[in-house]
Tab-separated table of C-alpha atoms in Angstrom:
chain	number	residue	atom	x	y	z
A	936	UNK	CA	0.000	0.000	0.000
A	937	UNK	CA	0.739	4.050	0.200
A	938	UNK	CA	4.685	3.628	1.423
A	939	UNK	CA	6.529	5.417	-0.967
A	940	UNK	CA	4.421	7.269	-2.664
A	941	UNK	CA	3.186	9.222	0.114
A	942	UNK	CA	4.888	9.430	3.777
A	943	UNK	CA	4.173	6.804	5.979
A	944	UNK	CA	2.419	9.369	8.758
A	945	UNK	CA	-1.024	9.506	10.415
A	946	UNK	CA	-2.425	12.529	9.212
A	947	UNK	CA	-5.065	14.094	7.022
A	948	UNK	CA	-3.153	13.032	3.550
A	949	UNK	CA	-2.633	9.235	5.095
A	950	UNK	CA	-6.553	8.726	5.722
A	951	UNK	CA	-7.763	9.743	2.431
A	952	UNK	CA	-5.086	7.779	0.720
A	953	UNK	CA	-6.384	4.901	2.866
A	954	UNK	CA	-9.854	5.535	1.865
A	955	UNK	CA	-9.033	6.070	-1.779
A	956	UNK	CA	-7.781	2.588	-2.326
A	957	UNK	CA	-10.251	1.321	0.302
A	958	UNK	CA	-13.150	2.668	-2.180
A	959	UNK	CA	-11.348	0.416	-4.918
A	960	UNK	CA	-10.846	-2.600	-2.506
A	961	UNK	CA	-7.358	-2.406	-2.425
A	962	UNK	CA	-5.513	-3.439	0.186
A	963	UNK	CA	-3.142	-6.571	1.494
A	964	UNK	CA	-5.210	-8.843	2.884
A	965	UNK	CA	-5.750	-12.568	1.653
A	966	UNK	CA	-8.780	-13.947	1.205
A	967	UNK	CA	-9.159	-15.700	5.006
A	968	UNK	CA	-9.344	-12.264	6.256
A	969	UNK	CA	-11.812	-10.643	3.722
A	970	UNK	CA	-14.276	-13.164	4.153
A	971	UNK	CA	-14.971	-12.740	7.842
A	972	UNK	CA	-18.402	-11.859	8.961
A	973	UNK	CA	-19.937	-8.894	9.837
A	974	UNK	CA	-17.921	-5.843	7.930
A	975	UNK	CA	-17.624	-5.386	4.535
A	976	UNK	CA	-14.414	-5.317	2.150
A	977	UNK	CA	-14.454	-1.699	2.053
A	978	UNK	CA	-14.214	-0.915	5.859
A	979	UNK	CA	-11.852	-3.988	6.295
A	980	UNK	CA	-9.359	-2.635	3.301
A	981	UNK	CA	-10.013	0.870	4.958
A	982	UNK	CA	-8.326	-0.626	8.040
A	983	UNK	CA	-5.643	-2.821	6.524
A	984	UNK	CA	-4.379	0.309	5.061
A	985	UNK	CA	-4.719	3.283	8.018
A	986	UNK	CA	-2.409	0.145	10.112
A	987	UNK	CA	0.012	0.690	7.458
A	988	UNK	CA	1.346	3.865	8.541
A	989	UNK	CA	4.720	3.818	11.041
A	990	UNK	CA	4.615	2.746	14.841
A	991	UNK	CA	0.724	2.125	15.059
A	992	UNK	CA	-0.604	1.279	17.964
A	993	UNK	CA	-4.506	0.433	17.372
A	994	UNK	CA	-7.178	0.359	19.531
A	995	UNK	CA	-10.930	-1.414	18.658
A	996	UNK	CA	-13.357	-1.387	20.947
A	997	UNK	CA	-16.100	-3.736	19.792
A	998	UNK	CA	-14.150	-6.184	17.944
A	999	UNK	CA	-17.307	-8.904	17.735
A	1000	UNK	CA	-15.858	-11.335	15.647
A	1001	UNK	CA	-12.620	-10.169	14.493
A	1002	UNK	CA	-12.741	-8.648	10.956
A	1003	UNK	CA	-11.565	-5.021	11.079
A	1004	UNK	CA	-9.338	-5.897	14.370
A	1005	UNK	CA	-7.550	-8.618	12.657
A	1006	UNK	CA	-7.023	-6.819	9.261
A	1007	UNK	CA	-5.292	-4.266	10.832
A	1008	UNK	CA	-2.208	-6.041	11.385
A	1009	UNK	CA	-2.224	-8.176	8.277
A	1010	UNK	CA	1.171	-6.803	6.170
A	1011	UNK	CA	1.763	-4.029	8.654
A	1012	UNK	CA	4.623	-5.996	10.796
A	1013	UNK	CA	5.257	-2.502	12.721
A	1014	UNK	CA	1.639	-2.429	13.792
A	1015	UNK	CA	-0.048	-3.351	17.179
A	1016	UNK	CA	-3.762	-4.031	17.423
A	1017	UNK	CA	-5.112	-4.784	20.737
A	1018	UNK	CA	-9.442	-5.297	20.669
A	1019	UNK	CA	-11.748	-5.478	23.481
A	1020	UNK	CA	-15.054	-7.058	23.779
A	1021	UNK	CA	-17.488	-8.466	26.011
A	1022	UNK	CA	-19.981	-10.822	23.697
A	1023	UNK	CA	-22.712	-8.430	25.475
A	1024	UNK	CA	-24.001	-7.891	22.059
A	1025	UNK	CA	-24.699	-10.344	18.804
A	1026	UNK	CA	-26.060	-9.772	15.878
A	1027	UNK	CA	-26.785	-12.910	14.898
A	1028	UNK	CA	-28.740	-13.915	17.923
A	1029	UNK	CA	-32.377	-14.271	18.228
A	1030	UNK	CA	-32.600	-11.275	20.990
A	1031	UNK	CA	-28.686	-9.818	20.266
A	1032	UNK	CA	-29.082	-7.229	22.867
A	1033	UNK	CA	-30.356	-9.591	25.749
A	1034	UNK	CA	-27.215	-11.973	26.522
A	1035	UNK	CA	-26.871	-15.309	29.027
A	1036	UNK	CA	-24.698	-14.507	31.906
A	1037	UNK	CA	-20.937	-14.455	30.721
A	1038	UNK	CA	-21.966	-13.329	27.372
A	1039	UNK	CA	-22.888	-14.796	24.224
A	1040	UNK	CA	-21.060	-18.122	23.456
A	1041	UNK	CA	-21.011	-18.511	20.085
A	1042	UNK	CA	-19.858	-15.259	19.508
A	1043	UNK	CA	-16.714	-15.688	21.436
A	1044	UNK	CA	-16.057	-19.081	19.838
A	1045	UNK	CA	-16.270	-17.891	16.871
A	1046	UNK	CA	-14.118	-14.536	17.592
A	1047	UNK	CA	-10.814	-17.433	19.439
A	1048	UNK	CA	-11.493	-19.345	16.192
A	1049	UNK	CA	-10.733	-16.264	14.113
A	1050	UNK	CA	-7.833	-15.277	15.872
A	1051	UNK	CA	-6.350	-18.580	16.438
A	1052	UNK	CA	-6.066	-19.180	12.592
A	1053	UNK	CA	-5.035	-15.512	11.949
A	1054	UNK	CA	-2.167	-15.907	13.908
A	1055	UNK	CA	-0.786	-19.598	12.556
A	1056	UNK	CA	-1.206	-19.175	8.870
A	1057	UNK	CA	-1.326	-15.533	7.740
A	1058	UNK	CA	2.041	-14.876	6.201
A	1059	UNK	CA	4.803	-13.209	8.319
A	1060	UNK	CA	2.546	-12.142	10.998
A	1061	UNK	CA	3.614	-11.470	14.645
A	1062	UNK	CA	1.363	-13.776	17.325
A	1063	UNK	CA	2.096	-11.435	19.821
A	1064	UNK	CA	0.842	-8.128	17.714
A	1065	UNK	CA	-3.094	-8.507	18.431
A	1066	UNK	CA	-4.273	-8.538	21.859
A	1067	UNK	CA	-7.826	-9.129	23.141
A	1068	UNK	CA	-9.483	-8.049	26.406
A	1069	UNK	CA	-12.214	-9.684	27.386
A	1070	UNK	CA	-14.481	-6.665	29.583
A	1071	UNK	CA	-16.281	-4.034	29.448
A	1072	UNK	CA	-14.140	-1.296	27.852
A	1073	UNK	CA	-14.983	1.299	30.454
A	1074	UNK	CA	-12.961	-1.238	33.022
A	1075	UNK	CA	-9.608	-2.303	31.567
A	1076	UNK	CA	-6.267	-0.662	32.420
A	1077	UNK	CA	-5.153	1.268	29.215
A	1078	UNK	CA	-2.116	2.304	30.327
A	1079	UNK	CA	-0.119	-0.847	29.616
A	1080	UNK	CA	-0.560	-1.201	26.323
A	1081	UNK	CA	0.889	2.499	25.925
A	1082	UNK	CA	-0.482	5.364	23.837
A	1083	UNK	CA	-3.044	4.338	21.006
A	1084	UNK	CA	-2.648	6.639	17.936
A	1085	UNK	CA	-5.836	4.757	15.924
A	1086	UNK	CA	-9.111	4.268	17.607
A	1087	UNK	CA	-12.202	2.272	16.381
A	1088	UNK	CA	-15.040	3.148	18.289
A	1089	UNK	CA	-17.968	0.707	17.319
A	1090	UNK	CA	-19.828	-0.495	20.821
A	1091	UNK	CA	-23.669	-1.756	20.642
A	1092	UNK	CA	-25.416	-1.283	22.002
A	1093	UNK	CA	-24.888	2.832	22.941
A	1094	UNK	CA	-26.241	5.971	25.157
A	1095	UNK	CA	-25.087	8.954	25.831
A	1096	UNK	CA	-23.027	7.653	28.737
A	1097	UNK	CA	-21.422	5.066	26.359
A	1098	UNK	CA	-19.586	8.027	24.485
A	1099	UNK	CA	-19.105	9.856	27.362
A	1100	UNK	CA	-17.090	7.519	29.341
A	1101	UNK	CA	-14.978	7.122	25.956
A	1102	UNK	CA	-13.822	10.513	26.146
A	1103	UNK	CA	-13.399	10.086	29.915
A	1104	UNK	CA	-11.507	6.932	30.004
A	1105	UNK	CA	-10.024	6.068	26.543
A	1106	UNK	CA	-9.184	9.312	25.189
A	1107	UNK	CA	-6.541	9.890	28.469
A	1108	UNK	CA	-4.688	6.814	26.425
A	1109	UNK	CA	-4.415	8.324	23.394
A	1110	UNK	CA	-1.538	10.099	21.642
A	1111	UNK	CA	-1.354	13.693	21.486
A	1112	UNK	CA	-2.543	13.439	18.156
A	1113	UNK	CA	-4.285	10.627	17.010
A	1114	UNK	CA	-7.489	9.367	14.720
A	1115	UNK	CA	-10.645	8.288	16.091
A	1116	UNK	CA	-13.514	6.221	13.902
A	1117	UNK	CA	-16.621	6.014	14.825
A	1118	UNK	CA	-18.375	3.254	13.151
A	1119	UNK	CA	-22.402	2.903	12.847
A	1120	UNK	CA	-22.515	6.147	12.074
A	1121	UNK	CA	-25.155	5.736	8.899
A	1122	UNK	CA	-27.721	5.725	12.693
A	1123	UNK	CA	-29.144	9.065	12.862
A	1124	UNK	CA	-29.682	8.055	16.520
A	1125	UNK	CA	-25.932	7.751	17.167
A	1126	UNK	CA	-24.584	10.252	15.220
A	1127	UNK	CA	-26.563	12.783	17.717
A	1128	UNK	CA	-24.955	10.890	20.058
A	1129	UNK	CA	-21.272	11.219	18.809
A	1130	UNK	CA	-22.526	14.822	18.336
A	1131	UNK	CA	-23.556	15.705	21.615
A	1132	UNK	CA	-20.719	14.340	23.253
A	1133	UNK	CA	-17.840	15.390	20.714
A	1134	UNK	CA	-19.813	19.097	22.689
A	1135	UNK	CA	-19.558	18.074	25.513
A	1136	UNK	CA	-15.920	17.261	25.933
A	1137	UNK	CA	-14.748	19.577	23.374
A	1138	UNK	CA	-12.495	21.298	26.283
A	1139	UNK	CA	-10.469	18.147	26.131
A	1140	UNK	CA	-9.236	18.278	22.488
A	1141	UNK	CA	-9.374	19.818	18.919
A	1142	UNK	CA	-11.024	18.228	15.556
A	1143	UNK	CA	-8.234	19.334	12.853
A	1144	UNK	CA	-10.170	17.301	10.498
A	1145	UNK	CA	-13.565	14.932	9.668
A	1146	UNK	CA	-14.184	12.540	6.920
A	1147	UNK	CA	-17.574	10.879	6.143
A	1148	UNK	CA	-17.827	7.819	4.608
A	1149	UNK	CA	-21.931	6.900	4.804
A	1150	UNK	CA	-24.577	5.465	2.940
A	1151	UNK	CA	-28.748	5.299	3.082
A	1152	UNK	CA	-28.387	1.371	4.347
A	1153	UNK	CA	-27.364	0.166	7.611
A	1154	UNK	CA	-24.714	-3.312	6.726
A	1155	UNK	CA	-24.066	-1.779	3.229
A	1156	UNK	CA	-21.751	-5.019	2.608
A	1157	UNK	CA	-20.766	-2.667	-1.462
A	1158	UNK	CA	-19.609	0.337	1.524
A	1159	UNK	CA	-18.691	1.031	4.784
A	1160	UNK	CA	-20.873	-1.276	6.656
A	1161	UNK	CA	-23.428	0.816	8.885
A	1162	UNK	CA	-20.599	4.181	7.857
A	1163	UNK	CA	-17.371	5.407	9.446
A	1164	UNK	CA	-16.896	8.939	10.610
A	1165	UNK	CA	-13.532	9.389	10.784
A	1166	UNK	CA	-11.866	12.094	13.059
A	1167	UNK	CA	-8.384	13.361	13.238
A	1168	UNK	CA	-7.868	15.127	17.171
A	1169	UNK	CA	-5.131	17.365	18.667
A	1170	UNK	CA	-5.507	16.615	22.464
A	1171	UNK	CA	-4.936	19.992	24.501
A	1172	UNK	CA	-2.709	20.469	27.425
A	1173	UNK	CA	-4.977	21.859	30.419
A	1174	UNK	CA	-3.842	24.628	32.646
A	1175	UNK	CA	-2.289	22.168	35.531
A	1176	UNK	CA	-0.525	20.514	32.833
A	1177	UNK	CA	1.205	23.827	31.204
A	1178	UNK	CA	2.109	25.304	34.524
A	1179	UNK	CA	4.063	21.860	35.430
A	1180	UNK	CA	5.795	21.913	32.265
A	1181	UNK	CA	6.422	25.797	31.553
A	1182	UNK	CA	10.420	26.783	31.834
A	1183	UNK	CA	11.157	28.401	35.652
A	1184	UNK	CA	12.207	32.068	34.937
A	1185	UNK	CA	15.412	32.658	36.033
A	1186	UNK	CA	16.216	35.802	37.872
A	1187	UNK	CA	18.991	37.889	36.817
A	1188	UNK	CA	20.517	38.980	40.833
A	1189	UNK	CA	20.714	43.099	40.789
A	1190	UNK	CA	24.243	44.914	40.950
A	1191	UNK	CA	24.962	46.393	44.406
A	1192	UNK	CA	25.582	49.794	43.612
């Protein structure tokens, strides 16, 4: 993909690129990984090819049963992907939002099986370059992993308070600047949602730039899925943070006369 015609580097320039050849299905993954359920070759090649930029360290929250998570680290050997999920929510269940206690089994057998195979027989890949928590993403310890520069956002079901502690408790991990998606975004519902909140906690960073990739249909398997609003953030330094890091003056001592 994009290295050497255009710089390796997360910024405005990197995502269109990646959505360019994304809109033409072009990307580097084999055909294990574009069959998997649930996304569609567009958002999965959109994926493959943001992971291709230098030192990424992605973040999915909602990874369900592995298809955008696991492309992103399929050719990119510099990239780490770590996914959390908590089977709380399936699709292809009867009643998807109403799970057994300890969440929906199929799902997460089907999820293991995904990874399992993606990390013994796609070429050249690194076993220890995809991660996956198993909780509730407002409860897991992001600070180990270190700072995430990409972040899928795609948790069902969602409220107000789903987006809110996102911005509370995930955007802390991110880099100073960094890209956000927000998938299901072809929802009216949730993009008021992403709206309201993005208002909300605009004192915490600033939107240098917004792509839209959405159709009419939710699970457009010809797009992006249910549509991926794509945001590129600048995270600002609050006061506290400024005065700890500003330069002490020094003072000059005064001639005696």
């Amino acid at each position: 993909f994009l290295k050497g015609e255009i710089m390796a580097k997360l910024n405005k320039m990197w995502v269109e690129a990646a959505l360019e050849q994304a809109d033409i299905n072009r990307s580097k993954l084999d055909d294990f990984h574009k069959v998997i359920f649930q996304s569609s070759p567009r958002l999965k090649a959109f994926i493959n090819n943001i992971c291709a930029a230098d030192n990424v360290n992605y973040l999915e929250l909602g990874a369900y049963r592995g298809a955008t998570l696991l492309a992103a680290t399929v050719g990119n050997p510099g990239t780490k992907a770590v996914g959390v999920e908590n089977y709380s929510h399936d699709l292809k269940e009867r009643n998807p939002k109403n799970p057994p206690e300890g969440g929906f089994t199929t799902m997460k057998a089907e999820l293991t099986a995904h990874i399992d195979r993606h990390n013994k027989y796609t070429h050249a890949i690194d076993p220890t370059a995809t991660t996956l928590v198993e909780k509730n993403f407002e409860d897991i310890d992001y600070s180990k992993f270190g700072k995430f520069n990409i972040c899928f956002m795609d948790i069902h079901p969602f409220d107000a308070n789903t987006y809110d502690s996102f911005f509370d408790k995930v955007l802390p991990h991110l880099s100073h600047e960094s890209i956000i998606i927000f998938g299901g975004v072809a929802e009216r519902d949730k993009m008021e949602t992403i709206n309201k909140s993005l208002l909300r906690h605009q004192d915490k960073f600033t939107q240098e730039y917004e792509i839209l990739r959405v159709t009419s249909n939710m699970q457009d398997h010809n797009n992006y899925y249910d549509g991926i609003r794509v945001i590129g953030i600048k995270k600002k330094i609050i006061p506290a943070v400024k005065q700890a890091i500003a330069p002490k003056k020094v003072t000059t001592p005064k001639k005696e006369a």
